[in-house]
Coordinates of C-alpha atoms and ligand atoms in Angstrom, one line a residue:
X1 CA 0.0 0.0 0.0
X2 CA 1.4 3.6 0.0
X3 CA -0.1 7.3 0.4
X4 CA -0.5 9.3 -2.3
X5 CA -1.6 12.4 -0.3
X6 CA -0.6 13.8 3.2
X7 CA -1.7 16.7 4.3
X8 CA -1.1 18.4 7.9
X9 CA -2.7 21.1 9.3
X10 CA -1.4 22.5 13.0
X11 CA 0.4 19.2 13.5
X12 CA 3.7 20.3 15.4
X13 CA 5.7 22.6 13.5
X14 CA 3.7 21.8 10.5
X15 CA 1.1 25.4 10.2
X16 CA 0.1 23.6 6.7
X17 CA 1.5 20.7 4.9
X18 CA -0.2 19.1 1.1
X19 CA 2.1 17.2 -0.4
X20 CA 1.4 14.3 -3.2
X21 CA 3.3 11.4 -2.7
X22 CA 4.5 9.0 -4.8
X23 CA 4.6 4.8 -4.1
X24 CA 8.7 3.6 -3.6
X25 CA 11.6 5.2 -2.1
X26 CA 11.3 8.7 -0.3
X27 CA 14.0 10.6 0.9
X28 CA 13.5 13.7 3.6
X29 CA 16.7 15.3 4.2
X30 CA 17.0 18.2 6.5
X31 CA 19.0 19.9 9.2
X32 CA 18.0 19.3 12.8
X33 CA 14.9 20.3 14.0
X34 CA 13.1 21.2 10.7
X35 CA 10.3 18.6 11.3
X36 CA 11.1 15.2 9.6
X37 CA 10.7 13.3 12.6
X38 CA 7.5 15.2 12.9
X39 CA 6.4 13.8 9.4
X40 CA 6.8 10.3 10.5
X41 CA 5.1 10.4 13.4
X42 CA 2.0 12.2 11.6
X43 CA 1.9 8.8 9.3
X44 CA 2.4 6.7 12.3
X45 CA 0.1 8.5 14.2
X46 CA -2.7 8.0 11.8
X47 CA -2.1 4.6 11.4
X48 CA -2.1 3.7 15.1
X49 CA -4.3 6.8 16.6
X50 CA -1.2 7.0 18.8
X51 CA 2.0 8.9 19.0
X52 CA 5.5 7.2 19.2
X53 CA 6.8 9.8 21.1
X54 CA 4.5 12.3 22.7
X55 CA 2.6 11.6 26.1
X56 CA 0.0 13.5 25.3
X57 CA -2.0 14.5 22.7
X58 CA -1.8 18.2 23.3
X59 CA 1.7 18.0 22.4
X60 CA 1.3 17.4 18.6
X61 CA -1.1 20.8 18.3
X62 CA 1.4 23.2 17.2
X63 CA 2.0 25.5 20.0
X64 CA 1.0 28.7 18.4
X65 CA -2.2 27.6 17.0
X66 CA -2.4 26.6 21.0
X67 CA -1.7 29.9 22.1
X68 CA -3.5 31.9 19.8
X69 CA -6.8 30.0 18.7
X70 CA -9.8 30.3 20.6
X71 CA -10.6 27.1 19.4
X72 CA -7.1 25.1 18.7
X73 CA -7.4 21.9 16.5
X74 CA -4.8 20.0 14.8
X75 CA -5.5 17.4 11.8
X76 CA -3.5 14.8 9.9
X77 CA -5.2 13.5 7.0
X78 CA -4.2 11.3 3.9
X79 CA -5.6 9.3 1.0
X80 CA -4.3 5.5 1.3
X81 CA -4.1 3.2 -2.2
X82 CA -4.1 -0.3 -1.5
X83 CA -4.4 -2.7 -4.6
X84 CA -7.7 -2.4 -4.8
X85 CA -9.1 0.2 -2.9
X86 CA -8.1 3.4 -2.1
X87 CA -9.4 5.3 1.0
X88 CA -9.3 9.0 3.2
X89 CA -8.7 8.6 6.7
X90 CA -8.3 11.8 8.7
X91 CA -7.8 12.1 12.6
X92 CA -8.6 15.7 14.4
X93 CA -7.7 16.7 17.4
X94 CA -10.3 18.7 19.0
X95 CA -10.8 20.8 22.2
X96 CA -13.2 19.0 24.5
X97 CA -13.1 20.0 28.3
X98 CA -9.4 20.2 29.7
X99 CA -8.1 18.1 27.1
X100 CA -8.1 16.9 23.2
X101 CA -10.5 14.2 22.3
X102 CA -9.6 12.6 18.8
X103 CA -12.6 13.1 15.7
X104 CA -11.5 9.8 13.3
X105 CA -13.1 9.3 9.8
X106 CA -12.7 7.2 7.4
X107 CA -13.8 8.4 4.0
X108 CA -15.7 11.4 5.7
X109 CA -17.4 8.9 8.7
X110 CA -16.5 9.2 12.0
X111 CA -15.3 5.7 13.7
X112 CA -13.7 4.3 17.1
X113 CA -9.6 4.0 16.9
X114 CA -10.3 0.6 16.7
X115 CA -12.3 1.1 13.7
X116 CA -9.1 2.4 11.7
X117 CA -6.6 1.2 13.3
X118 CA -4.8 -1.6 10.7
X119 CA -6.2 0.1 8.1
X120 CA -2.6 1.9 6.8
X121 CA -0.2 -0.2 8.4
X122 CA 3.3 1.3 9.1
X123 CA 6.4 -0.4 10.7
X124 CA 8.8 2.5 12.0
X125 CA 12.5 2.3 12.2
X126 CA 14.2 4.4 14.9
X127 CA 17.5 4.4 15.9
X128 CA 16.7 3.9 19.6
X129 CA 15.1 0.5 18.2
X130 CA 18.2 -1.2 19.9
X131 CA 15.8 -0.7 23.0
X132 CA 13.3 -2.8 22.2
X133 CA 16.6 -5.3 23.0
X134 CA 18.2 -3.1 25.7
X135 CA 15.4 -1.6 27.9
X136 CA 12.8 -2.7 30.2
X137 CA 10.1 -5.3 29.7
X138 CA 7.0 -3.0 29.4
X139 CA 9.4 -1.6 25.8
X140 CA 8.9 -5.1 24.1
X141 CA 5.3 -5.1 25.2
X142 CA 4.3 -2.0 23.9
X143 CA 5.9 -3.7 20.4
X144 CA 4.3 -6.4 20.5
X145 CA 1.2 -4.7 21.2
X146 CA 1.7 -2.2 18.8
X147 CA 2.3 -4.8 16.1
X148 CA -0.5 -6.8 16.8
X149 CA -3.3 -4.3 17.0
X150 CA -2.2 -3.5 13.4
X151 CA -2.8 -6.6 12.0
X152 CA -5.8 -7.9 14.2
X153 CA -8.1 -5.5 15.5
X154 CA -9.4 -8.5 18.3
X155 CA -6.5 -8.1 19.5
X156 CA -6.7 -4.3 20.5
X157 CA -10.2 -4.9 21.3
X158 CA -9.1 -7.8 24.1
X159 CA -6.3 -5.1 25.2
X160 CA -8.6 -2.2 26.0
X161 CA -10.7 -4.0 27.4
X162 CA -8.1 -6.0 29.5
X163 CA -6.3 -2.8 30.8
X164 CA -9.5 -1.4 32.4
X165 CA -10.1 -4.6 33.9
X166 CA -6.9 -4.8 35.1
X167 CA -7.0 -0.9 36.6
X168 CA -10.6 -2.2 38.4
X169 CA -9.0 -5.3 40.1
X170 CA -5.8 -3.6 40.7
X171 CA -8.1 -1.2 42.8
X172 CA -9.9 -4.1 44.3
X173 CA -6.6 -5.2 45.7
X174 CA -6.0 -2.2 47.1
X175 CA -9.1 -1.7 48.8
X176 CA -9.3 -5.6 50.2
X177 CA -6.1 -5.1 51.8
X178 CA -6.7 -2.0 53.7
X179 CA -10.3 -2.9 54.7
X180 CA -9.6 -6.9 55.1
X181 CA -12.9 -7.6 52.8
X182 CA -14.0 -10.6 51.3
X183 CA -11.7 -11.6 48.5
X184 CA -14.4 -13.1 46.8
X185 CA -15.1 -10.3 45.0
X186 CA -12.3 -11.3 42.9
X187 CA -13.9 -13.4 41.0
X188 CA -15.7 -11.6 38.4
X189 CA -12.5 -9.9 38.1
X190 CA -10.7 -12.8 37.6
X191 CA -13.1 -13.9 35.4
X192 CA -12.9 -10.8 33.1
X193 CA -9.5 -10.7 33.6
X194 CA -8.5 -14.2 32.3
X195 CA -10.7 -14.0 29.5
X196 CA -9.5 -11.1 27.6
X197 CA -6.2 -12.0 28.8
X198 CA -6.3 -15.4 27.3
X199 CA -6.6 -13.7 24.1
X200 CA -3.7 -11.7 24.4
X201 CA -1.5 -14.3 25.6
X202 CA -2.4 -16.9 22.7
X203 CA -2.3 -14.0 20.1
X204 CA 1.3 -12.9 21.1
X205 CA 2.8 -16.8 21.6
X206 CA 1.6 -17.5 17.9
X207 CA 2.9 -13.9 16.6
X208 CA 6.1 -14.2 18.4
X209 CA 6.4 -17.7 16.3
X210 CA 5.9 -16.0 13.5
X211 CA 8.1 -12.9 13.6
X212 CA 10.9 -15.6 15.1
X213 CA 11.1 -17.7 11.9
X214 CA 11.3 -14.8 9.9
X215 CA 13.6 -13.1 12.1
X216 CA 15.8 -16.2 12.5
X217 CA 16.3 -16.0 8.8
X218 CA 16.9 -12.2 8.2
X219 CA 19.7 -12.4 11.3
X220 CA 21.4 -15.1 9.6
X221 CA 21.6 -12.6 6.4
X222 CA 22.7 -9.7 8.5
X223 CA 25.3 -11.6 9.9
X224 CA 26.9 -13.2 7.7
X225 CA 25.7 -16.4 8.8
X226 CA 27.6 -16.2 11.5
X227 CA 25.0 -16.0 14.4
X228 CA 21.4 -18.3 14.9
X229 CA 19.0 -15.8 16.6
X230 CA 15.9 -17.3 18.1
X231 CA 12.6 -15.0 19.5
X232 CA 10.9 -16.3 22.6
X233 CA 7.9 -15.7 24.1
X234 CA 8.1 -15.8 28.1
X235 CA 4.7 -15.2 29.5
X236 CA 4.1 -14.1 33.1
X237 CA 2.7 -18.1 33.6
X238 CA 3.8 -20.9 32.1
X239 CA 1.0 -22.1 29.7
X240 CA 1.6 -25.6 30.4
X241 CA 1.9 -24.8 34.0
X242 CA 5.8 -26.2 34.2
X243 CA 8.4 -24.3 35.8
X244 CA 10.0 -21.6 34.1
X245 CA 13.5 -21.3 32.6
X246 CA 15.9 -18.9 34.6
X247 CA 16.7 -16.1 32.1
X248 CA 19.2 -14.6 34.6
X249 CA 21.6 -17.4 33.5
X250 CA 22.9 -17.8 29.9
X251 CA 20.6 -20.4 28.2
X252 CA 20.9 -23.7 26.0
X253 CA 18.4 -24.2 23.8
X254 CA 17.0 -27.3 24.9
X255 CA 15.6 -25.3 28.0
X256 CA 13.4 -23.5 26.1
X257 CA 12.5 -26.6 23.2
X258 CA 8.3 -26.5 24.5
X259 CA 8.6 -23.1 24.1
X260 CA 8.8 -23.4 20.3
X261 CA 5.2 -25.2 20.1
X262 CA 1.7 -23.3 18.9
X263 CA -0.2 -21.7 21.5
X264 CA -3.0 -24.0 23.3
X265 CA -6.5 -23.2 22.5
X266 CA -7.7 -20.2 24.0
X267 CA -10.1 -21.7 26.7
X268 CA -6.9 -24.3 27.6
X269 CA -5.2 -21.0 28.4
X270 CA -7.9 -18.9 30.3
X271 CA -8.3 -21.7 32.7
X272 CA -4.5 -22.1 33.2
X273 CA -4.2 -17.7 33.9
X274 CA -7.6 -18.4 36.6
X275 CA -5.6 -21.2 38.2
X276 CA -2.3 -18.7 38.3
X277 CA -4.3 -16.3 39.4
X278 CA -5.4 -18.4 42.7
X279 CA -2.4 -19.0 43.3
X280 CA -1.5 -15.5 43.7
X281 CA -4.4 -14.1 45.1
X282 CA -2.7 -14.1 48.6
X283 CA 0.0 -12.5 47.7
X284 CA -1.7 -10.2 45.0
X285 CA -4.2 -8.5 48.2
X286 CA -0.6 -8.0 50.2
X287 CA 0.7 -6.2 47.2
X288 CA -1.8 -4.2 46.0
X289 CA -1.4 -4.9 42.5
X290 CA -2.0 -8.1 39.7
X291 CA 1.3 -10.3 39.7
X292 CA 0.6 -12.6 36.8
X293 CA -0.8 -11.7 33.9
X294 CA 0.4 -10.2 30.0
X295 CA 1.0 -7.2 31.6
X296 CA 4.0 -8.6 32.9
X297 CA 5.0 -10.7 29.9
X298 CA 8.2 -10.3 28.3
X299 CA 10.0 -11.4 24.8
X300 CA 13.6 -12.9 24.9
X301 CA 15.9 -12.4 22.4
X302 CA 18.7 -15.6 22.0
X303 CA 21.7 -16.0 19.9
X304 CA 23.5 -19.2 19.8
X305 CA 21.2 -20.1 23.3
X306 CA 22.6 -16.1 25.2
X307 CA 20.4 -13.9 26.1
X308 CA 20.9 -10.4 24.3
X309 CA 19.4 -8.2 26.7
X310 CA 21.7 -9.6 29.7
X311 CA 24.8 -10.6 27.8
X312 CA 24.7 -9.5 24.2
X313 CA 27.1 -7.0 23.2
X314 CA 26.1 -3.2 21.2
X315 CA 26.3 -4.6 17.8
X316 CA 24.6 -8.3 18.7
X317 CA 21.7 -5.9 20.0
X318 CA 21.4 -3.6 17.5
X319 CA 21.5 -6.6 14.7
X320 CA 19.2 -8.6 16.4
X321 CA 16.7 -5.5 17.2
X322 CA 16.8 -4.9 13.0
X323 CA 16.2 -8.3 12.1
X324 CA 13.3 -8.1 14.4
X325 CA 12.2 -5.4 12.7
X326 CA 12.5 -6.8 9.5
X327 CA 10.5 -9.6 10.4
X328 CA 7.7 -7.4 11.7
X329 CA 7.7 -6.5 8.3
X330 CA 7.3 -9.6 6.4
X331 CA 4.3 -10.7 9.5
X332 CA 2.4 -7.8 8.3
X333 CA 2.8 -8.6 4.7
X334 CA 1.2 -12.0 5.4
X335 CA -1.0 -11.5 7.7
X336 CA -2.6 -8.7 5.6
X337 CA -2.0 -9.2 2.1
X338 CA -0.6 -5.8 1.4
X339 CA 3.5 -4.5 2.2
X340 CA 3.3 -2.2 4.9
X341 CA 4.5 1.5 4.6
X342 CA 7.4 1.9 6.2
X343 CA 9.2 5.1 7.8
X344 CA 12.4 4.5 8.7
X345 CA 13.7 7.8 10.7
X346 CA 17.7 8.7 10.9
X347 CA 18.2 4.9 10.9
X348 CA 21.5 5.1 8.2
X349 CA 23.7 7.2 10.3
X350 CA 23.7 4.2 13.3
X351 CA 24.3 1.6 11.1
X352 CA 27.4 0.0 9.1
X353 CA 27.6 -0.5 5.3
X354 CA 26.4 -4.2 5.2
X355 CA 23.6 -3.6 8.0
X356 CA 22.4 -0.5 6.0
X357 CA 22.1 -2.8 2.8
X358 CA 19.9 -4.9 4.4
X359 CA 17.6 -2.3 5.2
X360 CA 17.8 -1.3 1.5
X361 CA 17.1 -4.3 0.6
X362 CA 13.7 -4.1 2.6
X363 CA 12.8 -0.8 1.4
X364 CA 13.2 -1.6 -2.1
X365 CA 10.6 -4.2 -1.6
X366 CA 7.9 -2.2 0.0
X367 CA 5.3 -0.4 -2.0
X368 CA 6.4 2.8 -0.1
X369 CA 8.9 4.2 2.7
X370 CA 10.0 7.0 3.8
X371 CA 13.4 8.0 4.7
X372 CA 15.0 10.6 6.8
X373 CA 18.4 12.0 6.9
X374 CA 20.2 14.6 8.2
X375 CA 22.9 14.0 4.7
X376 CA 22.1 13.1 1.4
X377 CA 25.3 11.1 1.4
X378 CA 23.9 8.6 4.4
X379 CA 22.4 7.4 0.5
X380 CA 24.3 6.2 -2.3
X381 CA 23.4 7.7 -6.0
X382 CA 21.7 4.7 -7.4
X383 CA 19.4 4.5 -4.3
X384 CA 18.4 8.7 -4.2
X385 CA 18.2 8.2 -8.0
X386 CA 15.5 5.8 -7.8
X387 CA 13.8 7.9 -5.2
X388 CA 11.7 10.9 -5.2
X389 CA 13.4 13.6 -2.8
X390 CA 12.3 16.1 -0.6
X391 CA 14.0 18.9 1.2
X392 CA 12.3 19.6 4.8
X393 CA 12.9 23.2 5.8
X394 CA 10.9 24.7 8.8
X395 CA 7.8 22.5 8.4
X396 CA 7.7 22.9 4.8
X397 CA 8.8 20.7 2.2
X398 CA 9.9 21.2 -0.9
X399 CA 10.7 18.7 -4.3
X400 CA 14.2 18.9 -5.1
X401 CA 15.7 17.4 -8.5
X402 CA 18.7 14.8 -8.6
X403 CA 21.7 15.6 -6.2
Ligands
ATP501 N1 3.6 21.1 19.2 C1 4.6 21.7 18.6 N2 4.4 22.9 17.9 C2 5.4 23.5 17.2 N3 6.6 23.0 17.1 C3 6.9 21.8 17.7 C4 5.9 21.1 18.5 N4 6.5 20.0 18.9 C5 7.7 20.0 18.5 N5 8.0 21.1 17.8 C6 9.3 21.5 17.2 O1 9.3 21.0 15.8 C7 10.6 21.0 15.4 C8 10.9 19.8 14.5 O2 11.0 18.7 15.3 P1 11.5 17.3 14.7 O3 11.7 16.4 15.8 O4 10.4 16.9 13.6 O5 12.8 17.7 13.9 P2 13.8 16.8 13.0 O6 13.8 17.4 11.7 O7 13.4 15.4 13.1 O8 15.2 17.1 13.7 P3 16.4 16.1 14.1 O9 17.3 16.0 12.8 O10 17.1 16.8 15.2 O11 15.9 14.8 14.5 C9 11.5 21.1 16.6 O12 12.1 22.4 16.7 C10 10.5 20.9 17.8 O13 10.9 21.6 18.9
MG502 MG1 14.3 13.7 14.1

């Protein structure tokens, strides 16, 4: 799929952007702080109704509409072409009370996120990727989450509705502990909880399959065949109910062998979360909080059997996040028929020659991407000559001929 029009209206320091685009290869080159990350996060934004890196809404209204409007609003709109349909989709942020409440449409109708969500899909390549390897848990959650509502909108369905849930018992806790009530009341929680939970956890086991076989592949390219990287799924409960492999310690494959297998039925698995979630109802009320659960999942990245996040060095992290990536890539493309667009932001200037070829490789596949750099040269001449390119000056952007 690609877009073949993107227009911004009060969208950071975007006053008002109408740009045509063409499918392939786009490059964006501009100094610091002219808006290209801004661009990407526009696309990304309409794609997944959320922003990669604000915390709040308000923060992608430009700030002098926000000073100076009585009514501040701030819109990103663009026209998707598929293979055989071509759509609008426009997202608004409007004034409502304190905050911003978003107005979505699709072709002119106004739906739920969940509505439009998956309908552009976009995988985005940042250079603080090497995270999604590096940081904390809740990091490789939010991918997989992210991922997944993209392709399956069940999925983000069974995660709204899971996080209230969760914020309802959570309070439950809370209140049985410092009132000594009857714990009973759990069990509609628990209930609710396991249900949509369930969902999650199967969804994520069989993606994570998925996005390993691809990934296992694409790290063997970017390596030079020199390193076998595996993707595992560790859920906060064992789905067979065994005991759980110690991550802490470097790992030989065999440990994690049942791992490898299809995710049990649904209903298998919401009965094993309610048993879990017996077993640590004691300690859940002392706590406060939900111990078990996806909230607490995690995804383990292994080459040759070592855990990356604990042992791997920079350069085993940063190739195994971009295989990752790449796989994402491919998952979409099957799961939803159509090449995903991809916006790849600064990514050249972290990489090496034969890592950056890879990504090349990708982008030459995908029916469009767009490209950021801070240097035209980050880009060899064959590749900006088979791309359209665009100079980004002040949150405007302007067609520039062959360099
Ligand atoms: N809500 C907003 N209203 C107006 N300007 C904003 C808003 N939010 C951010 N900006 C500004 O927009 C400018 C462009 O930011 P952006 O991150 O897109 O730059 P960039 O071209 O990616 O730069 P770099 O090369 O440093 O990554 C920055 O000066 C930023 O401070
Ligand atoms: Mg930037």
């Amino acid at each position: 799929m690609h877009i073949s029009h993107l227009s911004l209206t009060n969208y950071r320091n975007y006053s008002r952007l109408a740009v045509e685009l063409p499918p392939g290869p786009i490059l964006l080159r501009g100094d610091n702080a002219q808006g290209k990350t801004s661009l990407l996060e526009a696309i990304f934004f309409l794609s997944t109704t959320r922003s990669v890196h604000a915390r709040t809404d308000q923060q992608l209204i430009n700030w002098l509409t926000l000073k100076q409007e009585p009514l501040p609003f701030a819109r990103v709109e663009a026209t998707v072409k598929t293979k055989l349909d071509s759509f609008r989709l426009a997202i608004t942020l409007v004034r409502e009370n304190d905050g911003f409440r978003k107005d979505i449409r699709l072709n002119g109708s106004k739906k739920r996120a969940l509505d439009i969500v998956g309908k552009l899909t976009t995988v985005m390549f940042l250079p603080e990727d090497i995270e999604l390897v590096t940081g904390a848990p809740a990091i490789r959650r939010r991918y997989l989450d992210t991922t997944l509502c993209q392709i399956n909108p069940d999925y983000c369905q069974a995660l709204t509705r899971y996080n209230k849930v969760l914020a309802n018992r959570n309070a439950l806790l809370k209140d049985l502990a410092e009132r000594n009530g009857n714990a009973d009341q759990l069990l509609y929680w628990d209930e609710q909880i396991a249900h949509d939970g369930a969902t999650l956890v199967t969804q994520r086991h069989n993606a994570v399959l998925e996005l390993d076989a691809v990934a296992r592949q694409r790290h063997r390219e970017v390596s030079g065949g020199k390193e076998g990287l595996r993707l595992y799924y560790a859920p906060s409960f064992d789905l067979y109910q065994r005991p759980k492999p110690d991550y802490q310690l470097p790992l030989l494959m065999e440990d994690l062998a049942p791992y490898s297998t299809v995710a049990p039925p649904v209903k298998e698995v919401r009965q094993t979360f309610l048993a879990y979630l017996q077993q640590s109802r004691r300690e859940d009320i002392q706590r406060g909080v939900t111990l078990v659960g996806p909230h607490r999942d995690d995804l383990h990245f292994l080459v040759d059997g070592i855990d990356m996040t604990l042992y791997g060095s920079r350069g085993q992290q940063r190739t195994a996040a971009l295989s990752t990536k790449l796989a994402e890539v491919a998952l979409m493309q099957q799961s939803t028929g159509e090449t995903p667009v991809l916006l790849l932001d600064d990514v050249m200037s972290e990489l090496d020659a034969e890592r950056r070829q890879h990504i090349i490789n990708i982008v030459d596949q995908a029916g469009q991407a767009l490209l950021t750099t801070t240097d035209w040269s980050d880009y060899d001449e064959a590749f900006r000559q088979r791309s359209k390119l665009f100079s980004v000056t002040m949150g405007q952007l302007e067609e520039v001929g062959q360099i």
